[in-house]
Coordinates of C-alpha atoms in Angstrom, one line a residue:
M1 CA -0.1 -9.3 2.9
C2 CA 2.6 -11.7 3.9
G3 CA 6.1 -11.7 2.3
I4 CA 7.4 -14.8 0.5
I5 CA 10.9 -15.6 -0.8
G6 CA 12.4 -18.8 -2.3
Y7 CA 15.8 -19.7 -3.7
V8 CA 17.5 -22.7 -5.3
G9 CA 21.1 -22.4 -6.5
S10 CA 24.8 -22.6 -5.7
K11 CA 24.9 -20.3 -2.7
P12 CA 24.1 -20.9 1.0
V13 CA 20.3 -20.3 1.2
I14 CA 19.8 -19.1 4.7
P15 CA 21.5 -15.7 4.4
I16 CA 19.6 -15.1 1.1
L17 CA 16.3 -15.9 2.7
L18 CA 16.9 -13.7 5.8
A19 CA 18.1 -10.8 3.7
G20 CA 15.1 -11.1 1.4
L21 CA 12.6 -11.4 4.3
S22 CA 14.0 -8.3 5.9
R23 CA 13.3 -6.3 2.7
L24 CA 9.7 -7.8 2.6
E25 CA 8.9 -7.1 6.2
Y26 CA 6.7 -4.1 5.3
R27 CA 4.3 -6.8 4.1
G28 CA 3.9 -8.3 7.6
Y29 CA 6.0 -8.8 10.7
D30 CA 3.9 -10.8 13.2
S31 CA 6.0 -14.0 12.8
V32 CA 8.7 -15.3 10.5
G33 CA 10.1 -18.7 9.4
I34 CA 12.2 -20.5 6.8
A35 CA 12.4 -24.1 5.6
V36 CA 15.6 -25.4 4.0
I37 CA 16.7 -28.8 2.6
A38 CA 20.1 -30.1 3.7
G39 CA 21.4 -33.7 3.5
G40 CA 18.0 -34.8 2.1
E41 CA 16.2 -33.6 5.1
L42 CA 13.7 -30.7 5.6
Q43 CA 14.8 -28.3 8.3
L44 CA 12.3 -25.8 9.8
F45 CA 13.1 -22.6 11.7
R46 CA 10.2 -20.4 12.9
R47 CA 9.4 -17.9 15.6
A48 CA 6.9 -15.2 16.6
G49 CA 8.4 -11.8 16.1
K50 CA 10.5 -10.1 13.4
V51 CA 13.1 -11.2 11.0
E52 CA 15.9 -9.9 13.1
D53 CA 14.8 -12.2 15.9
L54 CA 15.1 -15.2 13.7
A55 CA 18.4 -14.0 12.4
H56 CA 19.8 -13.9 15.9
Q57 CA 18.5 -17.4 16.5
L58 CA 20.3 -18.7 13.4
A59 CA 23.5 -16.6 13.8
A60 CA 25.5 -19.6 15.0
H61 CA 23.8 -22.1 12.8
E62 CA 25.9 -23.6 10.0
S63 CA 24.1 -25.1 7.0
S64 CA 25.1 -26.4 3.6
A65 CA 21.5 -25.9 2.3
Q66 CA 21.2 -24.3 -1.1
V67 CA 17.4 -24.5 -1.5
G68 CA 14.7 -23.1 0.7
I69 CA 11.7 -20.8 1.2
G70 CA 10.9 -18.1 3.8
H71 CA 7.9 -16.2 5.0
T72 CA 7.2 -13.1 7.1
R73 CA 3.6 -13.1 8.3
W74 CA 0.7 -10.7 8.7
A75 CA -1.8 -12.8 10.8
T76 CA -5.3 -13.5 9.4
H77 CA -6.2 -17.0 10.6
G78 CA -4.8 -17.7 14.1
P79 CA -2.7 -15.5 16.4
P80 CA 1.0 -14.8 15.7
T81 CA 2.5 -17.8 17.4
V82 CA 5.3 -20.2 16.5
E83 CA 2.7 -22.9 15.6
N84 CA 1.0 -20.5 13.2
A85 CA 4.2 -19.2 11.6
H86 CA 5.0 -20.3 8.1
P87 CA 6.4 -22.5 6.5
H88 CA 3.8 -25.2 7.1
V89 CA 4.7 -28.9 6.5
D90 CA 2.9 -32.0 5.6
C91 CA 2.4 -35.0 7.9
R92 CA 5.7 -36.6 6.8
G93 CA 7.8 -33.5 7.3
K94 CA 8.9 -33.7 3.7
I95 CA 6.9 -30.8 2.0
A96 CA 7.0 -27.2 3.2
V97 CA 4.7 -24.4 2.0
V98 CA 4.7 -20.6 2.4
H99 CA 1.5 -18.8 1.5
N100 CA 0.2 -15.2 1.1
G101 CA -3.6 -14.8 0.8
I102 CA -6.7 -16.5 2.2
I103 CA -8.0 -20.0 1.3
E104 CA -11.7 -19.5 1.4
N105 CA -12.6 -23.2 1.4
Y106 CA -10.0 -24.3 3.9
R107 CA -12.6 -25.6 6.4
D108 CA -14.1 -28.0 3.9
L109 CA -10.6 -29.1 2.8
K110 CA -9.4 -29.5 6.3
A111 CA -12.4 -31.6 7.3
R112 CA -11.8 -33.9 4.4
L113 CA -8.0 -34.2 5.1
V114 CA -8.5 -34.9 8.8
A115 CA -11.1 -37.6 7.9
S116 CA -8.5 -39.2 5.7
G117 CA -5.9 -39.2 8.5
H118 CA -4.0 -36.0 8.3
T119 CA -2.9 -34.2 11.5
F120 CA -2.9 -30.4 11.7
K121 CA -0.7 -28.4 14.1
S122 CA -1.8 -24.8 13.4
D123 CA -4.9 -22.6 13.4
T124 CA -4.1 -21.3 9.9
D125 CA -5.9 -21.7 6.6
S126 CA -2.5 -22.1 5.0
E127 CA -1.6 -25.5 6.5
V128 CA -4.2 -27.2 4.3
I129 CA -2.1 -26.5 1.3
A130 CA 0.8 -28.6 2.6
H131 CA -1.5 -31.6 3.3
L132 CA -3.3 -31.2 0.0
I133 CA 0.0 -31.3 -1.9
E134 CA 0.9 -34.4 0.1
E135 CA -2.3 -36.0 -1.0
H136 CA -1.3 -35.5 -4.6
D137 CA 2.4 -36.2 -4.3
H138 CA 3.5 -39.1 -6.4
G139 CA 7.1 -38.1 -7.0
D140 CA 6.5 -35.0 -9.3
L141 CA 6.4 -31.8 -7.2
R142 CA 5.1 -29.6 -9.9
A143 CA 2.3 -32.0 -10.7
A144 CA 1.3 -32.3 -7.0
V145 CA 1.2 -28.5 -6.6
T146 CA -0.8 -28.1 -9.8
A147 CA -3.4 -30.6 -8.7
A148 CA -3.6 -29.0 -5.2
V149 CA -4.1 -25.4 -6.4
R150 CA -7.0 -26.6 -8.6
E151 CA -8.9 -27.4 -5.4
L152 CA -8.2 -24.1 -3.7
A153 CA -10.7 -21.3 -3.6
G154 CA -9.6 -17.8 -2.7
A155 CA -6.5 -15.7 -3.2
F156 CA -3.0 -17.1 -2.9
A157 CA 0.6 -17.0 -3.8
I158 CA 2.6 -20.0 -2.7
A159 CA 6.1 -21.4 -2.8
V160 CA 6.8 -25.0 -2.1
V161 CA 9.9 -27.2 -1.5
S162 CA 10.2 -30.9 -1.0
A163 CA 12.9 -33.0 0.6
G164 CA 12.2 -35.5 -2.1
D165 CA 13.2 -33.1 -4.9
P166 CA 15.8 -30.6 -3.6
T167 CA 16.5 -29.2 -7.1
R168 CA 13.5 -26.8 -7.4
V169 CA 11.1 -24.4 -5.8
V170 CA 7.5 -24.6 -7.2
A171 CA 5.4 -21.4 -7.0
A172 CA 1.9 -20.6 -7.9
R173 CA -0.4 -17.6 -7.8
R174 CA -4.0 -16.5 -8.0
G175 CA -4.9 -13.0 -6.8
S176 CA -1.7 -12.4 -4.8
P177 CA 1.5 -11.1 -6.4
L178 CA 4.5 -13.3 -7.2
V179 CA 7.7 -12.6 -9.1
V180 CA 10.4 -15.0 -10.4
G181 CA 13.8 -14.4 -11.7
T182 CA 17.2 -16.1 -12.3
S183 CA 20.8 -15.1 -12.0
S184 CA 24.2 -16.8 -12.5
D185 CA 23.9 -18.4 -9.1
G186 CA 20.3 -19.7 -9.2
G187 CA 16.6 -19.1 -9.3
Y188 CA 14.5 -16.9 -7.1
V189 CA 10.8 -16.4 -6.3
C190 CA 9.4 -13.6 -4.1
S191 CA 6.4 -11.4 -3.4
D192 CA 8.0 -8.2 -4.5
I193 CA 11.1 -7.0 -6.3
P194 CA 12.8 -5.4 -3.2
A195 CA 13.6 -8.9 -1.9
I196 CA 15.9 -9.7 -4.8
I197 CA 17.3 -6.3 -5.9
G198 CA 21.0 -6.7 -6.4
R199 CA 20.7 -10.4 -7.0
V200 CA 18.6 -10.6 -10.1
E201 CA 18.6 -8.3 -13.2
K202 CA 15.5 -9.5 -14.9
V203 CA 12.2 -10.9 -13.6
M204 CA 8.9 -12.3 -14.7
F205 CA 5.6 -11.4 -13.1
L206 CA 3.4 -14.5 -12.8
A207 CA -0.2 -14.1 -13.9
D208 CA -3.2 -15.6 -12.2
G209 CA -3.4 -19.3 -12.6
E210 CA 0.2 -19.7 -13.5
I211 CA 2.7 -22.1 -11.9
A212 CA 6.5 -21.6 -12.0
D213 CA 9.1 -24.4 -11.8
V214 CA 12.1 -22.5 -10.4
R215 CA 15.5 -24.3 -10.8
R216 CA 19.1 -23.3 -10.5
D217 CA 19.5 -23.4 -14.3
G218 CA 16.2 -21.7 -15.3
I219 CA 12.5 -21.2 -14.8
D220 CA 9.6 -22.7 -16.7
V221 CA 6.1 -21.3 -16.3
F222 CA 2.9 -23.3 -16.9
T223 CA -0.8 -22.8 -16.8
Q224 CA -2.9 -25.0 -14.5
S225 CA -3.8 -27.1 -17.5
G226 CA -0.1 -27.8 -18.1
E227 CA 0.5 -25.6 -21.1
K228 CA 3.9 -23.9 -21.2
V229 CA 3.8 -20.1 -21.0
E230 CA 6.4 -18.1 -23.1
R231 CA 7.1 -14.7 -21.6
A232 CA 10.2 -12.6 -21.9
P233 CA 11.7 -11.4 -18.6
Q234 CA 11.8 -7.7 -17.9
P235 CA 14.7 -5.7 -16.5
I236 CA 14.6 -4.5 -12.9
T237 CA 14.8 -0.7 -13.1
V238 CA 14.7 0.0 -9.3
D239 CA 17.8 1.7 -7.9
P240 CA 19.2 -0.4 -5.0
L241 CA 19.7 2.8 -3.0
A242 CA 15.9 3.2 -2.9
I243 CA 15.6 0.4 -0.4
Q244 CA 18.2 1.9 1.9
K245 CA 17.6 4.6 4.6
G246 CA 20.2 7.0 3.2
G247 CA 21.2 8.4 6.6
Y248 CA 17.6 8.9 7.9
K249 CA 16.5 7.2 11.1
H250 CA 13.4 5.7 9.5
F251 CA 12.1 5.0 6.0
M252 CA 9.1 7.1 6.8
L253 CA 11.1 10.3 7.3
K254 CA 13.2 9.6 4.2
E255 CA 10.1 9.1 2.1
I256 CA 8.5 12.3 3.5
H257 CA 11.6 14.2 2.3
E258 CA 11.5 12.5 -1.1
Q259 CA 8.2 14.0 -1.9
P260 CA 9.4 16.9 -4.0
R261 CA 11.3 14.4 -6.2
A262 CA 8.5 11.9 -6.2
V263 CA 6.0 14.5 -7.4
G264 CA 8.4 16.0 -9.9
E265 CA 9.1 12.6 -11.4
T266 CA 5.4 11.8 -11.5
L267 CA 4.6 15.0 -13.4
R268 CA 7.7 15.5 -15.5
E269 CA 6.9 13.6 -18.7
K270 CA 3.1 14.1 -18.3
L271 CA 3.5 17.8 -18.5
L272 CA 5.2 17.6 -21.9
P273 CA 3.0 18.4 -24.9
A274 CA 3.0 14.9 -26.1
R275 CA 1.7 13.3 -22.9
T276 CA 2.3 9.8 -24.4
E277 CA 1.3 8.1 -21.2
F278 CA -2.2 9.6 -21.4
S279 CA -2.9 8.4 -25.0
A280 CA -5.2 5.6 -23.9
I281 CA -7.3 8.0 -21.7
D282 CA -8.9 9.5 -24.8
R283 CA -10.2 6.1 -25.8
I284 CA -11.7 5.1 -22.5
T285 CA -13.2 8.5 -21.5
A286 CA -15.2 9.3 -24.7
G287 CA -18.9 9.6 -23.9
I288 CA -18.6 9.0 -20.2
D289 CA -21.4 10.5 -18.0
R290 CA -20.4 9.3 -14.6
V291 CA -17.1 8.7 -12.7
Y292 CA -16.3 6.6 -9.6
L293 CA -13.0 6.7 -7.9
V294 CA -12.4 3.5 -5.9
A295 CA -9.6 3.0 -3.4
C296 CA -8.6 2.0 0.1
G297 CA -6.9 3.8 3.0
T298 CA -4.7 6.7 2.1
A299 CA -5.5 6.2 -1.7
Y300 CA -9.2 6.7 -0.8
H301 CA -8.4 10.1 0.7
A302 CA -6.5 11.0 -2.5
G303 CA -9.7 10.0 -4.4
L304 CA -11.8 12.2 -2.1
V305 CA -9.6 15.2 -3.0
A306 CA -10.0 14.4 -6.7
E307 CA -13.7 14.2 -6.3
Y308 CA -13.9 17.8 -5.2
Q309 CA -11.6 18.8 -8.1
W310 CA -13.1 16.6 -10.9
E311 CA -16.8 17.4 -10.2
E312 CA -16.0 21.1 -10.8
R313 CA -14.0 20.5 -13.9
L314 CA -15.9 17.7 -15.6
G315 CA -19.5 18.8 -15.0
I316 CA -20.7 15.2 -14.5
P317 CA -21.3 13.2 -11.3
V318 CA -18.1 12.1 -9.6
H319 CA -18.2 9.8 -6.5
T320 CA -15.4 8.3 -4.4
V321 CA -16.2 4.9 -2.9
I322 CA -14.2 2.7 -0.6
A323 CA -13.2 -0.3 -2.8
S324 CA -14.3 -3.0 -0.4
E325 CA -17.8 -1.4 -0.4
F326 CA -18.1 -0.7 -4.2
R327 CA -18.4 -4.2 -5.4
Y328 CA -21.2 -5.0 -3.0
R329 CA -23.4 -1.9 -3.6
K330 CA -26.0 -1.6 -6.3
M331 CA -24.5 1.5 -7.8
P332 CA -25.4 2.6 -11.3
V333 CA -22.6 1.3 -13.5
D334 CA -22.8 0.9 -17.3
S335 CA -20.8 1.4 -20.5
H336 CA -20.7 5.1 -20.0
T337 CA -19.2 4.9 -16.6
L338 CA -15.5 5.5 -15.9
V339 CA -14.0 3.8 -12.8
V340 CA -10.6 5.1 -11.6
A341 CA -8.9 2.6 -9.4
V342 CA -6.2 4.2 -7.2
S343 CA -3.6 2.0 -5.6
Q344 CA 0.0 2.3 -4.6
S345 CA 0.9 -1.4 -5.1
G346 CA -1.7 -2.3 -7.7
E347 CA -2.2 -5.5 -5.8
T348 CA -4.7 -4.4 -3.1
V349 CA -7.3 -7.1 -3.4
D350 CA -10.3 -4.9 -2.6
T351 CA -9.4 -2.4 -5.3
L352 CA -8.5 -5.1 -7.8
M353 CA -11.9 -6.9 -7.2
A354 CA -13.7 -3.6 -7.5
A355 CA -12.1 -2.9 -10.9
R356 CA -13.0 -6.4 -12.1
H357 CA -16.6 -5.9 -10.8
A358 CA -16.9 -2.6 -12.7
Q359 CA -15.6 -4.2 -15.9
A360 CA -18.2 -7.0 -15.6
Q361 CA -20.9 -4.3 -15.5
G362 CA -19.5 -2.8 -18.7
A363 CA -17.6 0.1 -17.2
R364 CA -14.2 1.3 -18.4
V365 CA -11.4 1.1 -15.8
L366 CA -8.4 3.4 -15.5
A367 CA -5.8 2.3 -13.1
L368 CA -3.7 4.9 -11.3
V369 CA -0.8 3.0 -9.7
N370 CA 2.8 3.2 -8.6
T371 CA 3.8 -0.2 -9.6
V372 CA 4.4 -1.0 -13.3
N373 CA 2.9 -4.4 -14.4
S374 CA 1.0 -4.8 -11.2
A375 CA -2.2 -6.9 -11.3
L376 CA -4.4 -3.8 -11.3
A377 CA -2.5 -2.2 -14.2
R378 CA -2.8 -5.4 -16.2
T379 CA -6.5 -5.7 -15.4
A380 CA -7.5 -2.1 -16.3
D381 CA -8.4 -0.8 -19.7
A382 CA -5.7 1.8 -19.3
A383 CA -3.1 2.7 -16.7
V384 CA -1.2 5.8 -15.6
Y385 CA 1.7 5.7 -13.2
T386 CA 2.9 7.7 -10.3
R387 CA 6.7 7.7 -10.2
A388 CA 7.2 7.8 -6.5
G389 CA 9.7 4.9 -6.4
I390 CA 9.6 2.1 -3.8
E391 CA 7.9 3.1 -0.6
I392 CA 9.1 0.9 2.3
G393 CA 7.4 2.7 5.2
V394 CA 4.0 1.1 5.9
A395 CA 2.4 4.6 6.3
A396 CA 2.0 6.1 2.9
T397 CA 3.6 9.5 2.4
K398 CA 5.3 10.2 -0.9
T399 CA 2.8 8.0 -2.8
F400 CA -0.1 10.0 -1.4
T401 CA 1.2 13.4 -2.7
A402 CA 2.1 11.8 -6.0
Q403 CA -1.4 10.4 -6.3
L404 CA -2.8 13.9 -5.5
A405 CA -0.7 15.5 -8.2
L406 CA -1.5 12.8 -10.8
L407 CA -5.2 12.8 -10.1
S408 CA -5.3 16.5 -10.5
L409 CA -3.5 16.3 -13.8
V410 CA -5.6 13.5 -15.1
G411 CA -8.8 15.4 -14.2
I412 CA -7.5 18.4 -16.2
Y413 CA -6.7 16.2 -19.2
I414 CA -10.1 14.7 -19.3
A415 CA -11.8 18.1 -18.8
R416 CA -9.9 19.8 -21.6
R417 CA -10.3 17.2 -24.3
G418 CA -11.6 19.1 -27.4
V419 CA -11.4 22.5 -25.7
P420 CA -9.0 24.8 -27.4
V421 CA -8.1 27.1 -24.5
V422 CA -9.4 26.9 -20.9
D423 CA -7.7 29.6 -18.7
Q424 CA -8.6 28.0 -15.4
L425 CA -7.1 24.6 -16.5
D426 CA -4.0 26.3 -17.8
C427 CA -3.5 27.9 -14.4
V428 CA -3.8 24.5 -12.7
T429 CA -1.2 23.0 -15.0
S430 CA 1.1 25.9 -14.2
A431 CA 0.5 25.4 -10.5
L432 CA 1.4 21.7 -10.8
R433 CA 4.8 22.7 -12.3
L434 CA 5.4 24.7 -9.1
L435 CA 4.3 21.9 -6.7
P436 CA 7.7 20.1 -6.2
G437 CA 9.4 23.4 -5.2
Q438 CA 6.5 24.4 -2.8
L439 CA 6.7 20.9 -1.2
A440 CA 10.3 21.6 -0.5
E441 CA 9.3 24.9 1.0
V442 CA 6.9 23.2 3.4
L443 CA 9.5 20.7 4.5
A444 CA 11.6 23.6 5.6
A445 CA 9.1 24.1 8.5
E446 CA 10.1 20.6 9.9
S447 CA 11.7 22.0 13.1
E448 CA 8.4 23.9 14.0
V449 CA 6.4 20.7 13.6
R450 CA 8.9 18.8 15.7
R451 CA 8.5 21.3 18.5
L452 CA 4.7 20.7 18.3
A453 CA 5.3 17.0 18.6
E454 CA 7.3 17.5 21.7
R455 CA 4.4 19.5 23.2
F456 CA 1.6 17.1 22.3
Y457 CA 3.0 13.6 22.2
T458 CA 1.2 12.6 25.4
A459 CA -2.2 13.6 24.1
R460 CA -4.8 10.7 24.1
D461 CA -7.0 12.2 21.4
F462 CA -6.7 14.5 18.4
L463 CA -9.3 16.2 16.2
F464 CA -8.4 17.3 12.6
L465 CA -10.8 19.8 10.8
G466 CA -10.9 21.0 7.2
R467 CA -13.3 22.3 4.6
G468 CA -13.7 21.4 0.9
P469 CA -10.7 19.4 -0.4
L470 CA -8.9 20.0 2.9
Y471 CA -11.5 17.8 4.6
P472 CA -9.9 14.6 3.1
I473 CA -6.5 15.9 4.2
A474 CA -7.9 16.1 7.7
L475 CA -8.9 12.5 7.4
E476 CA -5.5 11.6 6.2
G477 CA -3.8 13.5 9.0
A478 CA -5.9 11.6 11.5
L479 CA -5.1 8.3 9.8
K480 CA -1.3 9.0 9.8
L481 CA -1.4 9.8 13.5
K482 CA -3.4 6.6 14.3
E483 CA -1.2 4.4 12.2
V484 CA 2.2 5.3 13.6
S485 CA 1.6 6.7 17.1
Y486 CA -1.5 4.7 18.2
I487 CA -3.2 7.9 19.4
H488 CA -6.9 8.1 18.8
A489 CA -7.6 10.7 16.1
E490 CA -10.6 11.7 14.0
G491 CA -10.9 13.9 10.9
Y492 CA -14.1 15.9 10.3
P493 CA -15.4 18.6 8.0
A494 CA -15.0 21.7 10.1
G495 CA -18.7 22.6 9.7
E496 CA -19.7 19.2 11.0
M497 CA -17.9 19.7 14.3
K498 CA -20.9 21.3 16.0
H499 CA -23.0 18.2 15.1
G500 CA -21.3 15.9 17.6
P501 CA -17.5 16.1 17.9
I502 CA -17.6 19.3 19.8
A503 CA -18.8 17.3 22.8
L504 CA -15.2 15.9 23.0
I505 CA -13.4 19.2 23.1
D506 CA -11.8 20.3 26.4
E507 CA -8.4 21.6 27.4
R508 CA -6.8 18.2 26.8
M509 CA -8.0 17.9 23.2
P510 CA -5.6 19.3 20.5
V511 CA -7.5 20.4 17.5
V512 CA -5.6 20.7 14.2
V513 CA -7.4 23.1 11.9
L514 CA -6.6 23.4 8.1
L515 CA -7.3 27.0 7.3
N516 CA -6.8 28.3 3.7
S517 CA -7.9 31.3 1.8
H518 CA -9.5 29.3 -1.0
F519 CA -11.8 27.2 1.2
M520 CA -14.4 29.0 3.3
Y521 CA -11.8 30.9 5.3
D522 CA -14.2 33.0 7.4
K523 CA -16.4 30.0 8.2
V524 CA -13.4 28.0 9.4
L525 CA -12.3 30.9 11.5
S526 CA -15.8 30.7 13.2
N527 CA -15.2 27.0 13.8
I528 CA -11.9 27.8 15.5
E529 CA -13.8 30.3 17.7
E530 CA -16.2 27.5 18.7
V531 CA -13.2 25.3 19.7
K532 CA -11.7 28.1 21.8
A533 CA -15.0 28.7 23.6
R534 CA -14.7 25.1 24.9
N535 CA -11.1 25.5 26.0
G536 CA -9.7 23.4 23.2
T537 CA -6.0 23.8 22.1
V538 CA -5.9 25.0 18.5
I539 CA -3.1 24.2 16.1
V540 CA -3.7 26.1 12.8
L541 CA -2.1 25.4 9.4
T542 CA -2.7 28.4 7.2
D543 CA -1.5 30.4 4.3
R544 CA -2.3 33.6 6.2
P545 CA -0.3 33.3 9.4
A546 CA -0.1 37.0 9.9
D547 CA -3.9 37.5 9.9
A548 CA -4.8 39.1 13.2
A549 CA -7.9 36.9 13.5
V550 CA -5.6 33.8 13.3
Q551 CA -3.1 35.3 15.7
E552 CA -5.9 35.9 18.3
R553 CA -7.5 32.5 18.1
A554 CA -4.6 30.0 17.4
D555 CA -2.4 28.6 20.1
H556 CA 0.1 27.4 17.5
I557 CA 0.5 28.3 13.9
I558 CA 2.3 26.5 11.0
S559 CA 2.7 28.6 7.9
I560 CA 1.8 27.1 4.5
P561 CA 2.9 28.7 1.2
T562 CA 0.3 30.6 -0.8
A563 CA -0.6 28.5 -3.8
D564 CA -3.3 27.7 -6.4
A565 CA -6.2 25.9 -4.9
S566 CA -5.5 22.8 -7.0
I567 CA -2.2 22.0 -5.2
V568 CA -3.1 23.2 -1.7
P569 CA -4.2 19.8 -0.4
A570 CA -0.7 18.3 -1.1
L571 CA 1.0 21.2 0.7
Y572 CA -1.1 20.7 3.8
A573 CA -0.5 16.9 3.9
V574 CA 3.2 17.2 4.5
P575 CA 3.2 18.9 8.0
L576 CA 0.6 16.4 9.1
Q577 CA 2.9 13.5 8.1
L578 CA 5.7 15.1 10.0
L579 CA 3.6 15.7 13.0
A580 CA 2.5 12.0 13.1
Y581 CA 6.1 10.9 12.5
Y582 CA 7.7 13.0 15.3
I583 CA 4.9 12.2 17.8
A584 CA 5.4 8.5 17.1
V585 CA 9.2 8.8 17.5
R586 CA 8.7 10.6 20.8
R587 CA 6.3 7.9 22.0
G588 CA 8.8 5.1 21.0
T589 CA 6.6 3.2 18.6
D590 CA 7.9 1.3 15.6
V591 CA 7.4 4.0 12.9
D592 CA 8.2 2.0 9.8
Q593 CA 6.4 -1.2 11.0
P594 CA 3.3 -0.2 13.0
R595 CA 1.6 -2.9 14.9
N596 CA -1.1 -4.9 13.1
L597 CA -0.5 -3.2 9.7
A598 CA 1.0 -4.2 6.4
K599 CA 2.0 -2.2 3.4
T600 CA 0.0 -4.2 0.8
V601 CA -3.4 -5.7 1.7
T602 CA -3.8 -8.7 -0.5
V603 CA -6.6 -10.3 1.6
E604 CA -10.3 -9.4 1.9

């Protein structure tokens, strides 16, 4: 989950590294560091904290260095201290390494290296890489890196520089993302495209097992066996404005407001009669008799919503499974199984491993991702894309509603194959066309949600309740609040409240109830009555705000537009995102970079 950047060229390297790291900070922000080569010497600058802290430290530092690597860390092995910050160096102080991932056999490697005389200074698994490269270093940096990575078990993306060869950065990957590119001023390597937007026009995505020799005048890519890889670079299509806040205080708020556009772009070409992006779905869904949706975090909640919708439309068993659990369960998977892997980044290691596990059992895998050419998209038998654009805020917002919309549409497409006319499915397609406009309508209630945040930001606990496909939205509302405000929150099926959570309810407990005409309306009203009987404070989101029964029971009401059942979950998600955002702002937390979190989880 860490962020990596490297550069070799004709420009001062320190500003390039710091700018790139600030754009990668969504991947981790426990500690930060850079290593540069100047005057034939390796210089190391590290500190616990964020990129801006290191930038202040280096503000008065003058350097002629034109080659270096940088790293912003999400801690796995060892606390976020200066000693554990990357880059890590070898015993001689000549070789520096930055690493994203986990080295599973680091204990064995470390024991062997210590026995042969190496001295370690950190608690990390990553430091073994620097010492291992030192062991293999005989004057050829690429050869030393190649020999070292052959001994590593686990997932990694690394970038390496050596004071003995200041003309290159050598990079390698297995399981963690890495991108390389060149421009007129030099060569770049990074974890993700935002780090080099505006500097490079075309990039190459390294595949597992590949090693890149990045120089000022070009890049060569090799396999671990030394064979040269020929691959044409691809143009960067991301708008540089996408990585700017555009006048918003936080990326999270900007991205909440981008949801009508993100959903519209996701659906636009897929609602055309040709549906060219769906052409591969026919091939991999013929004869399926079972579906699993696998995902993590917010994407898992999107899968849960799809489970409700797909089981009704497809008429076959549909199950949503947390990706990290899927590959270790003995679930029935065979050649008639479709596994839909849902991921924003397409690099989440648990989801990627679940997809590969499914393929090993003979299943067909459909990737639903936001990142073109991601590892998951390349692994899957077919891929469809949300078009939400880059999401910088760690808490997923626009990618979630885009996933909901695309999952609904994919479910329709699979269900109607070979069926001439299905009125219900035609209605859903029509509803999806209206979704961007109705999301904009929900956003118009922002001031009401902000007032609620002012009222409840001191609460210690929240309970979110929903029925049917609004239950996963209750889970997502609770997750958003936990992520950005650090308030304890739980999401439950409303009918399950009386089987335990009701014991928590008192006058200090805000209860957010998702009430909609399509999903057991009267039963949820009864659940609200049960909360009120225990002196709970009830916040109701509903499409029937004028209902006398709601007026009598609710302490606060947020109006949701009347809509087809297929798009209701997305409409209810937006006020919950806004509530979490404004409560977090009022509590003074770091909304875009919540503690202990990272945007893309590339470690198990």
